[in-house]
PDB file of C-alpha atoms in Angstrom:
ATOM      1  CA  SER A   1     261.586  51.691 102.872  1.00  0.00           C
ATOM      2  CA  LEU A   2     257.757  51.026 103.401  1.00  0.00           C
ATOM      3  CA  LYS A   3     258.509  51.183 107.389  1.00  0.00           C
ATOM      4  CA  GLU A   4     260.042  54.647 106.847  1.00  0.00           C
ATOM      5  CA  PHE A   5     257.555  56.028 104.478  1.00  0.00           C
ATOM      6  CA  GLN A   6     254.673  55.128 107.358  1.00  0.00           C
ATOM      7  CA  MET A   7     256.630  57.024 109.624  1.00  0.00           C
ATOM      8  CA  LEU A   8     256.547  59.785 107.076  1.00  0.00           C
ATOM      9  CA  ILE A   9     252.841  59.756 107.102  1.00  0.00           C
ATOM     10  CA  THR A  10     252.627  59.740 110.955  1.00  0.00           C
ATOM     11  CA  ILE A  11     254.848  63.048 111.110  1.00  0.00           C
ATOM     12  CA  VAL A  12     253.518  64.473 108.259  1.00  0.00           C
ATOM     13  CA  LEU A  13     249.606  64.088 109.497  1.00  0.00           C
ATOM     14  CA  THR A  14     250.827  65.499 112.857  1.00  0.00           C
ATOM     15  CA  ILE A  15     252.141  68.572 111.259  1.00  0.00           C
ATOM     16  CA  SER A  16     249.433  68.753 109.352  1.00  0.00           C
ATOM     17  CA  ILE A  17     246.787  68.411 111.891  1.00  0.00           C
ATOM     18  CA  PHE A  18     248.405  71.279 113.827  1.00  0.00           C
ATOM     19  CA  GLY A  19     248.889  73.251 110.752  1.00  0.00           C
ATOM     20  CA  ALA A  20     244.875  73.316 109.924  1.00  0.00           C
ATOM     21  CA  SER A  21     244.181  74.682 113.066  1.00  0.00           C
ATOM     22  CA  THR A  22     244.982  77.693 110.967  1.00  0.00           C
ATOM     23  CA  PHE A  23     241.157  78.011 110.138  1.00  0.00           C
ATOM     24  CA  ALA A  24     240.350  79.559 113.273  1.00  0.00           C
ATOM     25  CA  ILE A  25     242.543  82.163 112.798  1.00  0.00           C
ATOM     26  CA  ILE A  26     241.141  83.183 109.022  1.00  0.00           C
ATOM     27  CA  ALA A  27     237.698  82.881 110.502  1.00  0.00           C
ATOM     28  CA  GLY A  28     238.464  84.983 113.479  1.00  0.00           C
ATOM     29  CA  GLN A  29     239.322  88.655 114.518  1.00  0.00           C
ATOM     30  CA  MET A  30     242.783  89.704 112.919  1.00  0.00           C
ATOM     31  CA  GLN A  31     244.290  92.994 113.594  1.00  0.00           C
ATOM     32  CA  ASP A  32     244.880  95.400 110.490  1.00  0.00           C
ATOM     33  CA  PRO A  33     248.305  95.707 109.541  1.00  0.00           C
ATOM     34  CA  ALA A  34     248.135  98.913 108.465  1.00  0.00           C
ATOM     35  CA  GLU A  35     247.560 100.223 111.916  1.00  0.00           C
ATOM     36  CA  LEU A  36     250.400  98.458 113.290  1.00  0.00           C
ATOM     37  CA  TRP A  37     252.871 100.064 110.548  1.00  0.00           C
ATOM     38  CA  LYS A  38     251.430 103.517 110.722  1.00  0.00           C
ATOM     39  CA  PRO A  39     252.751 105.737 109.418  1.00  0.00           C
ATOM     40  CA  ALA A  40     254.338 103.462 106.885  1.00  0.00           C
ATOM     41  CA  PRO A  41     252.146 101.246 104.621  1.00  0.00           C
ATOM     42  CA  PRO A  42     252.531  97.491 105.668  1.00  0.00           C
ATOM     43  CA  PRO A  43     254.118  94.948 103.190  1.00  0.00           C
ATOM     44  CA  PHE A  44     250.474  93.135 103.082  1.00  0.00           C
ATOM     45  CA  SER A  45     247.109  94.647 103.482  1.00  0.00           C
ATOM     46  CA  LEU A  46     244.664  92.540 105.948  1.00  0.00           C
ATOM     47  CA  ALA A  47     243.040  90.980 102.712  1.00  0.00           C
ATOM     48  CA  THR A  48     246.351  89.635 101.379  1.00  0.00           C
ATOM     49  CA  VAL A  49     247.539  88.501 105.021  1.00  0.00           C
ATOM     50  CA  ARG A  50     244.115  85.992 105.116  1.00  0.00           C
ATOM     51  CA  ARG A  51     244.641  85.003 101.787  1.00  0.00           C
ATOM     52  CA  PHE A  52     248.167  83.567 102.494  1.00  0.00           C
ATOM     53  CA  LEU A  53     246.552  82.186 105.555  1.00  0.00           C
ATOM     54  CA  ALA A  54     243.835  80.349 103.702  1.00  0.00           C
ATOM     55  CA  ALA A  55     246.313  79.009 100.904  1.00  0.00           C
ATOM     56  CA  ALA A  56     248.345  77.634 104.036  1.00  0.00           C
ATOM     57  CA  TRP A  57     245.337  76.206 105.176  1.00  0.00           C
ATOM     58  CA  LEU A  58     244.504  74.379 101.982  1.00  0.00           C
ATOM     59  CA  CYS A  59     247.813  72.985 101.591  1.00  0.00           C
ATOM     60  CA  PHE A  60     247.599  71.632 104.994  1.00  0.00           C
ATOM     61  CA  ILE A  61     244.273  70.318 103.953  1.00  0.00           C
ATOM     62  CA  LEU A  62     245.415  68.775 100.933  1.00  0.00           C
ATOM     63  CA  THR A  63     248.797  66.950 102.619  1.00  0.00           C
ATOM     64  CA  ILE A  64     246.272  65.289 105.049  1.00  0.00           C
ATOM     65  CA  ALA A  65     244.112  63.955 102.310  1.00  0.00           C
ATOM     66  CA  ILE A  66     247.079  62.726 100.236  1.00  0.00           C
ATOM     67  CA  ALA A  67     248.520  60.682 103.247  1.00  0.00           C
ATOM     68  CA  GLY A  68     245.378  59.560 104.025  1.00  0.00           C
ATOM     69  CA  TYR A  69     244.871  58.233 100.384  1.00  0.00           C
ATOM     70  CA  SER A  70     248.326  57.204  99.822  1.00  0.00           C
ATOM     71  CA  SER A  71     248.511  55.184 103.352  1.00  0.00           C
ATOM     72  CA  SER A  72     245.122  53.590 101.808  1.00  0.00           C
ATOM     73  CA  VAL A  73     246.669  52.733  98.780  1.00  0.00           C
ATOM     74  CA  VAL A  74     249.700  51.167 100.616  1.00  0.00           C
ATOM     75  CA  ILE A  75     247.242  49.097 102.851  1.00  0.00           C
ATOM     76  CA  ILE A  76     245.133  47.620  99.946  1.00  0.00           C
ATOM     77  CA  LEU A  77     248.313  46.938  97.467  1.00  0.00           C
ATOM     78  CA  ARG A  78     249.947  44.845 100.639  1.00  0.00           C
ATOM     79  CA  GLN A  79     246.691  43.144 101.396  1.00  0.00           C
ATOM     80  CA  ARG A  80     245.875  42.050  97.707  1.00  0.00           C
ATOM     81  CA  ALA A  81     249.824  40.774  97.348  1.00  0.00           C
ATOM     82  CA  GLU A  82     249.260  38.751 100.360  1.00  0.00           C
ATOM     83  CA  ARG A  83     245.851  37.313  98.869  1.00  0.00           C
ATOM     84  CA  PHE A  84     247.487  36.537  95.571  1.00  0.00           C
ATOM     85  CA  ASN A  85     251.013  35.567  96.927  1.00  0.00           C
ATOM     86  CA  GLU A  86     252.506  37.748  94.928  1.00  0.00           C
ATOM     87  CA  HIS A  87     255.889  39.172  96.220  1.00  0.00           C
ATOM     88  CA  THR A  88     256.676  42.109  93.456  1.00  0.00           C
ATOM     89  CA  TRP A  89     254.016  44.510  94.476  1.00  0.00           C
ATOM     90  CA  HIS A  90     257.145  46.703  95.992  1.00  0.00           C
ATOM     91  CA  ALA A  91     257.802  47.596  92.432  1.00  0.00           C
ATOM     92  CA  HIS A  92     254.508  49.057  91.804  1.00  0.00           C
ATOM     93  CA  TRP A  93     254.495  50.922  95.465  1.00  0.00           C
ATOM     94  CA  ASP A  94     258.272  52.635  94.855  1.00  0.00           C
ATOM     95  CA  ILE A  95     256.605  54.861  92.244  1.00  0.00           C
ATOM     96  CA  LEU A  96     253.716  55.810  93.964  1.00  0.00           C
ATOM     97  CA  GLY A  97     255.531  55.972  97.184  1.00  0.00           C
ATOM     98  CA  ILE A  98     258.050  58.671  95.486  1.00  0.00           C
ATOM     99  CA  ALA A  99     255.712  60.640  93.926  1.00  0.00           C
ATOM    100  CA  SER A 100     253.634  60.951  97.356  1.00  0.00           C
ATOM    101  CA  SER A 101     256.481  61.544  99.254  1.00  0.00           C
ATOM    102  CA  ILE A 102     257.625  64.092  96.875  1.00  0.00           C
ATOM    103  CA  LEU A 103     254.126  65.776  96.711  1.00  0.00           C
ATOM    104  CA  LEU A 104     253.697  65.749 100.692  1.00  0.00           C
ATOM    105  CA  HIS A 105     257.121  67.683 101.184  1.00  0.00           C
ATOM    106  CA  VAL A 106     256.130  70.342  98.115  1.00  0.00           C
ATOM    107  CA  LEU A 107     252.902  70.926 100.115  1.00  0.00           C
ATOM    108  CA  LEU A 108     254.255  71.198 103.457  1.00  0.00           C
ATOM    109  CA  VAL A 109     257.052  73.715 102.395  1.00  0.00           C
ATOM    110  CA  LEU A 110     254.041  75.462 100.498  1.00  0.00           C
ATOM    111  CA  ALA A 111     252.213  75.967 103.463  1.00  0.00           C
ATOM    112  CA  PHE A 112     254.842  77.220 105.885  1.00  0.00           C
ATOM    113  CA  LEU A 113     255.673  79.515 103.208  1.00  0.00           C
ATOM    114  CA  PHE A 114     252.561  80.905 103.116  1.00  0.00           C
ATOM    115  CA  LEU A 115     252.180  81.087 106.402  1.00  0.00           C
ATOM    116  CA  SER A 116     255.537  83.237 107.187  1.00  0.00           C
ATOM    117  CA  LEU A 117     254.410  85.345 104.336  1.00  0.00           C
ATOM    118  CA  GLY A 118     251.368  86.365 106.312  1.00  0.00           C
ATOM    119  CA  LEU A 119     253.592  86.867 109.465  1.00  0.00           C
ATOM    120  CA  VAL A 120     255.475  88.844 107.286  1.00  0.00           C
ATOM    121  CA  ALA A 121     252.906  92.044 107.913  1.00  0.00           C
ATOM    122  CA  TYR A 122     253.049  91.812 111.561  1.00  0.00           C
TER     123      TYR A 122
END
């Protein structure tokens, strides 16, 4: 179970690092969706698209932070257990691992949802 969580952390970090590169798009020049949709109104304005991309970026950054912190907590718990010859540390980690896994999944889904909403205007 611990190896699977460490594999999940690696995958989540990889996805989130690439997703966090959307910051360059937020700060860069973007075409106004109103120009693409003429004469009909676009589903979202340029300001709304930027907000969606910013929310996606924030979700990716939070995912990176939570993955890093939870990985650090695993290492600290394991080292402390080895020092005190404690074999029940997995019981403490199970609750934290499940909670952080759920949070990581929710943040990744939200990040891709916001990215998708930003693309709707184009």
